[in-house]
Amino acid sequence: MYDPLDPTTKSRLGDRLLGPGKCAFITAGNRAYLPAVSCVARRLDAVQSQYPLLIMVQPEDEDFMRAHIYHGRHPDSMILSWQAFPVGSRSVGIRGLRLMDKINVHGLPARRLVWIDADMYVRRNLDELCELPADIDLAAAFNAAGGLPSYVWSEHTLSRFPPNRKPCLHKYNITLDATKYTFLRSHELRPPPWECPYMFNTGLFVVRPLNLSTFNAAFVEPMRNGSIATYDGTDQGIINTLLYGRRKLWGDHWAVLHPRLNNIAGHSKHAEAHWRGISTVIYHYTGKSGRPWLGQGGSSAKSWHEGCPRNASDVNQTSR
């Protein structure tokens, strides 16, 4: 049975995240993402989060990352290595094997985890995500640039709005986003998800991980034998297929987060214009909007450089 953590790492983590009310933020990256991962840790410190941060690294990078990365002030924050997710040679449409490592999150020993992509900039406290109702097993914002959902789910193709879904473009209730909700349960969505399955963006998501047996049955084996298609070659395609497809892994125990919690950096002002004074909580610096730590992003990268200047030391003062 596949386990995302080797025995030594699993022993280090122990059961510290398994008790009632336990939660942690989690991110990952390789050497090229060192400034970005450190920025996530610095921003969680800056907004005074009360929860720890797990930084997952590839085994070959572990010593280097431990020596150079900043992992935050919380006493339970840790740098841990995880295994390469076993995609398998028959998997469909995979662009890069390590892209799928994020699926490991769904099999970690924790009560609740809040994943943050390393290319995100945290502007406000996110602890409310750790404190969502206990029966919400998955939550994320829709994939929306400029405030409107960018795509609807289709099992085998990546299409903005397939012919049978084009009415969804006009049905999204954007006026609701002018109210400062944190989440909407699946049965509260209008139009309903079976009519307009707007795609989740997995740059940020809240999840209650599965036990190892269920994780292997739901993710590992179907991906090994190629029975789950990922239209975009990433974990995002897998998650949306398991959410909306015939498996419906999370049943009705999922929710949609307000788009302020995952706003594409280059589109933030346009989106906020629909929200009547509600400000973005997380800027998402996708490939299209540019990576600030690489000198990209133009004017939209200003916040990142102010909050995580490149001359800041990324060297830990302690070893954990």
PDB file of C-alpha atoms in Angstrom, residues 26-247:
ATOM      1  CA  ILE A  26       0.734  23.028   4.055  1.00  0.00           C
ATOM      2  CA  THR A  27       2.799  24.002   1.021  1.00  0.00           C
ATOM      3  CA  ALA A  28       5.608  22.495  -1.047  1.00  0.00           C
ATOM      4  CA  GLY A  29       8.347  23.343  -3.491  1.00  0.00           C
ATOM      5  CA  ASN A  30      11.768  22.477  -4.813  1.00  0.00           C
ATOM      6  CA  ARG A  31      14.951  24.581  -4.759  1.00  0.00           C
ATOM      7  CA  ALA A  32      13.690  26.888  -7.495  1.00  0.00           C
ATOM      8  CA  TYR A  33      10.716  27.784  -5.291  1.00  0.00           C
ATOM      9  CA  LEU A  34      12.724  28.450  -2.117  1.00  0.00           C
ATOM     10  CA  PRO A  35      11.931  32.229  -1.998  1.00  0.00           C
ATOM     11  CA  ALA A  36       8.265  31.515  -2.702  1.00  0.00           C
ATOM     12  CA  VAL A  37       7.920  28.843  -0.015  1.00  0.00           C
ATOM     13  CA  SER A  38       9.687  31.079   2.496  1.00  0.00           C
ATOM     14  CA  CYS A  39       7.255  33.852   1.570  1.00  0.00           C
ATOM     15  CA  VAL A  40       4.270  31.659   2.487  1.00  0.00           C
ATOM     16  CA  ALA A  41       5.825  31.070   5.912  1.00  0.00           C
ATOM     17  CA  ARG A  42       6.659  34.744   6.402  1.00  0.00           C
ATOM     18  CA  ARG A  43       3.167  35.855   5.472  1.00  0.00           C
ATOM     19  CA  LEU A  44       1.496  33.375   7.841  1.00  0.00           C
ATOM     20  CA  ASP A  45       3.713  34.849  10.577  1.00  0.00           C
ATOM     21  CA  ALA A  46       2.820  38.395   9.510  1.00  0.00           C
ATOM     22  CA  VAL A  47      -0.940  37.768   9.688  1.00  0.00           C
ATOM     23  CA  GLN A  48      -0.466  36.072  13.074  1.00  0.00           C
ATOM     24  CA  SER A  49      -1.804  32.639  12.209  1.00  0.00           C
ATOM     25  CA  GLN A  50      -2.311  30.362  15.203  1.00  0.00           C
ATOM     26  CA  TYR A  51      -1.750  27.181  13.187  1.00  0.00           C
ATOM     27  CA  PRO A  52       1.506  25.467  12.115  1.00  0.00           C
ATOM     28  CA  LEU A  53       2.871  25.185   8.603  1.00  0.00           C
ATOM     29  CA  LEU A  54       4.106  21.961   7.010  1.00  0.00           C
ATOM     30  CA  ILE A  55       6.585  22.455   4.169  1.00  0.00           C
ATOM     31  CA  MET A  56       6.857  19.367   2.000  1.00  0.00           C
ATOM     32  CA  VAL A  57      10.010  18.847  -0.047  1.00  0.00           C
ATOM     33  CA  GLN A  58      11.444  16.214  -2.314  1.00  0.00           C
ATOM     34  CA  PRO A  59      13.863  13.826  -0.548  1.00  0.00           C
ATOM     35  CA  GLU A  60      16.764  14.902  -2.741  1.00  0.00           C
ATOM     36  CA  ASP A  61      16.198  18.551  -1.703  1.00  0.00           C
ATOM     37  CA  GLU A  62      15.586  17.969   2.000  1.00  0.00           C
ATOM     38  CA  ASP A  63      19.065  18.815   3.351  1.00  0.00           C
ATOM     39  CA  PHE A  64      19.366  21.917   1.179  1.00  0.00           C
ATOM     40  CA  MET A  65      15.899  23.191   2.076  1.00  0.00           C
ATOM     41  CA  ARG A  66      16.443  22.606   5.789  1.00  0.00           C
ATOM     42  CA  ALA A  67      19.611  24.695   5.598  1.00  0.00           C
ATOM     43  CA  HIS A  68      18.137  27.609   3.677  1.00  0.00           C
ATOM     44  CA  ILE A  69      14.365  27.863   3.949  1.00  0.00           C
ATOM     45  CA  TYR A  70      12.382  29.896   6.465  1.00  0.00           C
ATOM     46  CA  HIS A  71       9.550  27.825   7.950  1.00  0.00           C
ATOM     47  CA  GLY A  72       7.895  30.193  10.383  1.00  0.00           C
ATOM     48  CA  ARG A  73       7.677  30.876  14.105  1.00  0.00           C
ATOM     49  CA  HIS A  74       5.020  28.357  15.120  1.00  0.00           C
ATOM     50  CA  PRO A  75       6.674  25.683  17.315  1.00  0.00           C
ATOM     51  CA  ASP A  76       4.959  22.847  15.429  1.00  0.00           C
ATOM     52  CA  SER A  77       5.908  24.039  11.934  1.00  0.00           C
ATOM     53  CA  MET A  78       8.061  21.460  10.165  1.00  0.00           C
ATOM     54  CA  ILE A  79       9.968  20.696   6.971  1.00  0.00           C
ATOM     55  CA  LEU A  80       9.170  17.151   5.843  1.00  0.00           C
ATOM     56  CA  SER A  81       9.994  15.102   2.775  1.00  0.00           C
ATOM     57  CA  TRP A  82       7.355  13.137   0.937  1.00  0.00           C
ATOM     58  CA  GLN A  83       7.388  10.449  -1.719  1.00  0.00           C
ATOM     59  CA  ALA A  84       6.885  10.978  -5.419  1.00  0.00           C
ATOM     60  CA  PHE A  85       3.239  10.185  -6.070  1.00  0.00           C
ATOM     61  CA  PRO A  86       3.120   6.885  -8.029  1.00  0.00           C
ATOM     62  CA  VAL A  87       1.367   8.130 -11.129  1.00  0.00           C
ATOM     63  CA  GLY A  88       2.101   4.991 -13.136  1.00  0.00           C
ATOM     64  CA  SER A  89       2.836   4.488 -16.818  1.00  0.00           C
ATOM     65  CA  ARG A  90      -0.820   4.076 -17.850  1.00  0.00           C
ATOM     66  CA  SER A  91      -2.067   7.350 -16.409  1.00  0.00           C
ATOM     67  CA  VAL A  92      -3.734   9.669 -18.880  1.00  0.00           C
ATOM     68  CA  GLY A  93      -2.521  13.132 -19.859  1.00  0.00           C
ATOM     69  CA  ILE A  94       0.146  13.679 -17.218  1.00  0.00           C
ATOM     70  CA  ARG A  95       2.415  16.650 -18.079  1.00  0.00           C
ATOM     71  CA  GLY A  96       4.967  16.208 -15.314  1.00  0.00           C
ATOM     72  CA  LEU A  97       5.183  13.478 -12.710  1.00  0.00           C
ATOM     73  CA  ARG A  98       6.054  15.749  -9.759  1.00  0.00           C
ATOM     74  CA  LEU A  99       2.982  17.889 -10.482  1.00  0.00           C
ATOM     75  CA  MET A 100       0.957  15.077  -8.968  1.00  0.00           C
ATOM     76  CA  ASP A 101       2.816  15.090  -5.643  1.00  0.00           C
ATOM     77  CA  LYS A 102       0.159  17.507  -4.334  1.00  0.00           C
ATOM     78  CA  ILE A 103      -2.291  14.598  -4.348  1.00  0.00           C
ATOM     79  CA  ASN A 104      -0.249  13.225  -1.432  1.00  0.00           C
ATOM     80  CA  VAL A 105      -2.023  15.799   0.764  1.00  0.00           C
ATOM     81  CA  HIS A 106      -5.189  13.666   0.610  1.00  0.00           C
ATOM     82  CA  GLY A 107      -3.377  10.755   2.275  1.00  0.00           C
ATOM     83  CA  LEU A 108      -1.480  12.471   5.089  1.00  0.00           C
ATOM     84  CA  PRO A 109      -2.175  11.704   8.778  1.00  0.00           C
ATOM     85  CA  ALA A 110      -4.047  14.884   9.733  1.00  0.00           C
ATOM     86  CA  ARG A 111      -7.504  15.951  10.849  1.00  0.00           C
ATOM     87  CA  ARG A 112      -7.598  18.938   8.498  1.00  0.00           C
ATOM     88  CA  LEU A 113      -5.083  20.598   6.158  1.00  0.00           C
ATOM     89  CA  VAL A 114      -5.180  23.891   4.251  1.00  0.00           C
ATOM     90  CA  TRP A 115      -3.061  23.685   1.125  1.00  0.00           C
ATOM     91  CA  ILE A 116      -1.466  26.925  -0.159  1.00  0.00           C
ATOM     92  CA  ASP A 117       0.424  26.896  -3.464  1.00  0.00           C
ATOM     93  CA  ALA A 118       3.879  28.418  -3.103  1.00  0.00           C
ATOM     94  CA  ASP A 119       2.987  30.971  -5.793  1.00  0.00           C
ATOM     95  CA  MET A 120       0.382  32.583  -3.509  1.00  0.00           C
ATOM     96  CA  TYR A 121       0.718  35.731  -1.424  1.00  0.00           C
ATOM     97  CA  VAL A 122      -1.257  35.778   1.840  1.00  0.00           C
ATOM     98  CA  ARG A 123      -2.622  39.240   2.705  1.00  0.00           C
ATOM     99  CA  ARG A 124      -4.985  38.445   5.589  1.00  0.00           C
ATOM    100  CA  ASN A 125      -5.347  35.864   8.349  1.00  0.00           C
ATOM    101  CA  LEU A 126      -6.650  32.523   7.051  1.00  0.00           C
ATOM    102  CA  ASP A 127      -7.332  30.713  10.311  1.00  0.00           C
ATOM    103  CA  GLU A 128     -11.066  30.641   9.581  1.00  0.00           C
ATOM    104  CA  LEU A 129     -10.316  27.964   6.986  1.00  0.00           C
ATOM    105  CA  CYS A 130      -8.993  25.690   9.711  1.00  0.00           C
ATOM    106  CA  GLU A 131     -12.210  26.324  11.595  1.00  0.00           C
ATOM    107  CA  LEU A 132     -14.774  25.400   8.931  1.00  0.00           C
ATOM    108  CA  PRO A 133     -17.545  23.065  10.123  1.00  0.00           C
ATOM    109  CA  ALA A 134     -16.267  19.553  10.782  1.00  0.00           C
ATOM    110  CA  ASP A 135     -18.519  17.954   8.144  1.00  0.00           C
ATOM    111  CA  ILE A 136     -16.907  19.878   5.259  1.00  0.00           C
ATOM    112  CA  ASP A 137     -14.357  17.465   3.810  1.00  0.00           C
ATOM    113  CA  LEU A 138     -13.256  19.569   0.822  1.00  0.00           C
ATOM    114  CA  ALA A 139     -13.473  23.285   0.058  1.00  0.00           C
ATOM    115  CA  ALA A 140     -11.913  25.505  -2.600  1.00  0.00           C
ATOM    116  CA  ALA A 141     -12.738  28.559  -4.689  1.00  0.00           C
ATOM    117  CA  PHE A 142     -13.921  28.287  -8.265  1.00  0.00           C
ATOM    118  CA  ASN A 143     -11.364  28.758 -11.025  1.00  0.00           C
ATOM    119  CA  ALA A 144     -12.314  32.375 -11.695  1.00  0.00           C
ATOM    120  CA  ALA A 145     -10.298  35.116 -13.358  1.00  0.00           C
ATOM    121  CA  GLY A 146     -11.746  38.586 -12.999  1.00  0.00           C
ATOM    122  CA  GLY A 147     -14.550  37.363 -10.760  1.00  0.00           C
ATOM    123  CA  LEU A 148     -16.327  34.979 -13.131  1.00  0.00           C
ATOM    124  CA  PRO A 149     -15.720  31.195 -13.321  1.00  0.00           C
ATOM    125  CA  SER A 150     -13.297  30.459 -16.138  1.00  0.00           C
ATOM    126  CA  TYR A 151     -14.283  26.846 -16.879  1.00  0.00           C
ATOM    127  CA  VAL A 152     -16.870  24.187 -16.245  1.00  0.00           C
ATOM    128  CA  TRP A 153     -15.855  20.586 -15.637  1.00  0.00           C
ATOM    129  CA  SER A 154     -15.735  18.115 -18.478  1.00  0.00           C
ATOM    130  CA  GLU A 155     -14.242  14.677 -17.867  1.00  0.00           C
ATOM    131  CA  HIS A 156     -12.118  14.317 -20.978  1.00  0.00           C
ATOM    132  CA  THR A 157     -11.471  17.823 -22.328  1.00  0.00           C
ATOM    133  CA  LEU A 158     -10.374  21.202 -21.053  1.00  0.00           C
ATOM    134  CA  SER A 159     -13.028  23.557 -22.359  1.00  0.00           C
ATOM    135  CA  ARG A 160     -14.102  26.938 -21.094  1.00  0.00           C
ATOM    136  CA  PHE A 161     -17.751  26.197 -21.764  1.00  0.00           C
ATOM    137  CA  PRO A 162     -18.638  23.132 -23.878  1.00  0.00           C
ATOM    138  CA  PRO A 163     -21.748  23.563 -26.053  1.00  0.00           C
ATOM    139  CA  ASN A 164     -24.034  21.926 -23.490  1.00  0.00           C
ATOM    140  CA  ARG A 165     -22.677  24.159 -20.726  1.00  0.00           C
ATOM    141  CA  LYS A 166     -22.584  27.565 -22.430  1.00  0.00           C
ATOM    142  CA  PRO A 167     -25.635  28.873 -20.525  1.00  0.00           C
ATOM    143  CA  CYS A 168     -23.502  28.529 -17.362  1.00  0.00           C
ATOM    144  CA  LEU A 169     -21.474  31.527 -18.501  1.00  0.00           C
ATOM    145  CA  HIS A 170     -24.494  33.743 -17.888  1.00  0.00           C
ATOM    146  CA  LYS A 171     -26.021  31.924 -14.925  1.00  0.00           C
ATOM    147  CA  TYR A 172     -23.280  32.530 -12.361  1.00  0.00           C
ATOM    148  CA  ASN A 173     -24.618  34.768  -9.590  1.00  0.00           C
ATOM    149  CA  ILE A 174     -21.733  37.216  -9.257  1.00  0.00           C
ATOM    150  CA  THR A 175     -23.799  39.593  -7.110  1.00  0.00           C
ATOM    151  CA  LEU A 176     -23.658  37.014  -4.314  1.00  0.00           C
ATOM    152  CA  ASP A 177     -19.874  37.507  -4.167  1.00  0.00           C
ATOM    153  CA  ALA A 178     -20.517  41.073  -2.998  1.00  0.00           C
ATOM    154  CA  THR A 179     -21.532  39.508   0.331  1.00  0.00           C
ATOM    155  CA  LYS A 180     -18.633  38.494   2.549  1.00  0.00           C
ATOM    156  CA  TYR A 181     -19.375  34.814   3.017  1.00  0.00           C
ATOM    157  CA  THR A 182     -16.521  32.403   3.700  1.00  0.00           C
ATOM    158  CA  PHE A 183     -18.089  29.319   2.124  1.00  0.00           C
ATOM    159  CA  LEU A 184     -21.254  28.035   0.478  1.00  0.00           C
ATOM    160  CA  ARG A 185     -22.264  24.412   0.806  1.00  0.00           C
ATOM    161  CA  SER A 186     -22.917  22.474  -2.376  1.00  0.00           C
ATOM    162  CA  HIS A 187     -26.705  22.569  -1.904  1.00  0.00           C
ATOM    163  CA  GLU A 188     -26.633  26.387  -1.580  1.00  0.00           C
ATOM    164  CA  LEU A 189     -25.135  26.943  -5.032  1.00  0.00           C
ATOM    165  CA  ARG A 190     -27.237  28.558  -7.752  1.00  0.00           C
ATOM    166  CA  PRO A 191     -27.160  27.301 -10.416  1.00  0.00           C
ATOM    167  CA  PRO A 192     -26.785  23.847  -8.821  1.00  0.00           C
ATOM    168  CA  PRO A 193     -23.500  21.983  -9.410  1.00  0.00           C
ATOM    169  CA  TRP A 194     -25.051  19.208 -11.507  1.00  0.00           C
ATOM    170  CA  GLU A 195     -26.239  21.878 -13.935  1.00  0.00           C
ATOM    171  CA  CYS A 196     -23.107  24.052 -13.931  1.00  0.00           C
ATOM    172  CA  PRO A 197     -20.078  22.227 -12.465  1.00  0.00           C
ATOM    173  CA  TYR A 198     -17.768  25.221 -12.226  1.00  0.00           C
ATOM    174  CA  MET A 199     -14.249  23.976 -11.729  1.00  0.00           C
ATOM    175  CA  PHE A 200     -12.353  24.235  -8.466  1.00  0.00           C
ATOM    176  CA  ASN A 201      -8.949  25.880  -8.487  1.00  0.00           C
ATOM    177  CA  THR A 202      -6.686  23.761  -6.293  1.00  0.00           C
ATOM    178  CA  GLY A 203      -4.120  26.493  -5.648  1.00  0.00           C
ATOM    179  CA  LEU A 204      -5.776  26.743  -2.252  1.00  0.00           C
ATOM    180  CA  PHE A 205      -8.024  24.094  -0.753  1.00  0.00           C
ATOM    181  CA  VAL A 206      -9.187  22.796   2.597  1.00  0.00           C
ATOM    182  CA  VAL A 207      -9.321  19.033   3.003  1.00  0.00           C
ATOM    183  CA  ARG A 208      -9.942  16.338   5.545  1.00  0.00           C
ATOM    184  CA  PRO A 209      -7.419  13.686   4.433  1.00  0.00           C
ATOM    185  CA  LEU A 210      -8.498  10.091   3.910  1.00  0.00           C
ATOM    186  CA  ASN A 211      -7.154   7.072   5.733  1.00  0.00           C
ATOM    187  CA  LEU A 212      -4.492   5.224   3.757  1.00  0.00           C
ATOM    188  CA  SER A 213      -6.784   2.447   2.577  1.00  0.00           C
ATOM    189  CA  THR A 214      -9.396   4.859   1.206  1.00  0.00           C
ATOM    190  CA  PHE A 215      -6.692   7.121  -0.244  1.00  0.00           C
ATOM    191  CA  ASN A 216      -5.194   4.228  -2.194  1.00  0.00           C
ATOM    192  CA  ALA A 217      -8.612   3.064  -3.424  1.00  0.00           C
ATOM    193  CA  ALA A 218      -9.778   6.552  -4.410  1.00  0.00           C
ATOM    194  CA  PHE A 219      -6.580   8.005  -5.883  1.00  0.00           C
ATOM    195  CA  VAL A 220      -3.632   5.676  -6.223  1.00  0.00           C
ATOM    196  CA  GLU A 221      -5.104   2.597  -7.897  1.00  0.00           C
ATOM    197  CA  PRO A 222      -7.404   4.457 -10.355  1.00  0.00           C
ATOM    198  CA  MET A 223      -4.518   6.690 -11.414  1.00  0.00           C
ATOM    199  CA  ARG A 224      -2.172   3.731 -11.781  1.00  0.00           C
ATOM    200  CA  ASN A 225      -4.555   1.958 -14.128  1.00  0.00           C
ATOM    201  CA  GLY A 226      -5.536   5.110 -16.009  1.00  0.00           C
ATOM    202  CA  SER A 227      -9.227   5.034 -15.109  1.00  0.00           C
ATOM    203  CA  ILE A 228      -9.263   8.704 -14.024  1.00  0.00           C
ATOM    204  CA  ALA A 229      -8.655  11.208 -16.795  1.00  0.00           C
ATOM    205  CA  THR A 230      -7.040  14.563 -16.047  1.00  0.00           C
ATOM    206  CA  TYR A 231      -7.874  16.985 -18.816  1.00  0.00           C
ATOM    207  CA  ASP A 232      -5.141  19.470 -17.814  1.00  0.00           C
ATOM    208  CA  GLY A 233      -2.330  17.123 -16.753  1.00  0.00           C
ATOM    209  CA  THR A 234      -2.379  18.274 -13.120  1.00  0.00           C
ATOM    210  CA  ASP A 235      -3.945  17.421  -9.770  1.00  0.00           C
ATOM    211  CA  GLN A 236      -6.689  19.963 -10.503  1.00  0.00           C
ATOM    212  CA  GLY A 237      -8.141  17.776 -13.219  1.00  0.00           C
ATOM    213  CA  ILE A 238      -8.096  14.747 -10.924  1.00  0.00           C
ATOM    214  CA  ILE A 239      -9.828  16.575  -8.053  1.00  0.00           C
ATOM    215  CA  ASN A 240     -12.578  18.001 -10.262  1.00  0.00           C
ATOM    216  CA  THR A 241     -13.197  14.603 -11.850  1.00  0.00           C
ATOM    217  CA  LEU A 242     -13.476  12.941  -8.432  1.00  0.00           C
ATOM    218  CA  LEU A 243     -15.764  15.748  -7.250  1.00  0.00           C
ATOM    219  CA  TYR A 244     -18.153  15.981 -10.200  1.00  0.00           C
ATOM    220  CA  GLY A 245     -17.728  12.661 -12.035  1.00  0.00           C
ATOM    221  CA  ARG A 246     -19.419   9.353 -11.343  1.00  0.00           C
ATOM    222  CA  ARG A 247     -17.326   8.670  -8.219  1.00  0.00           C
TER     223      ARG A 247
END
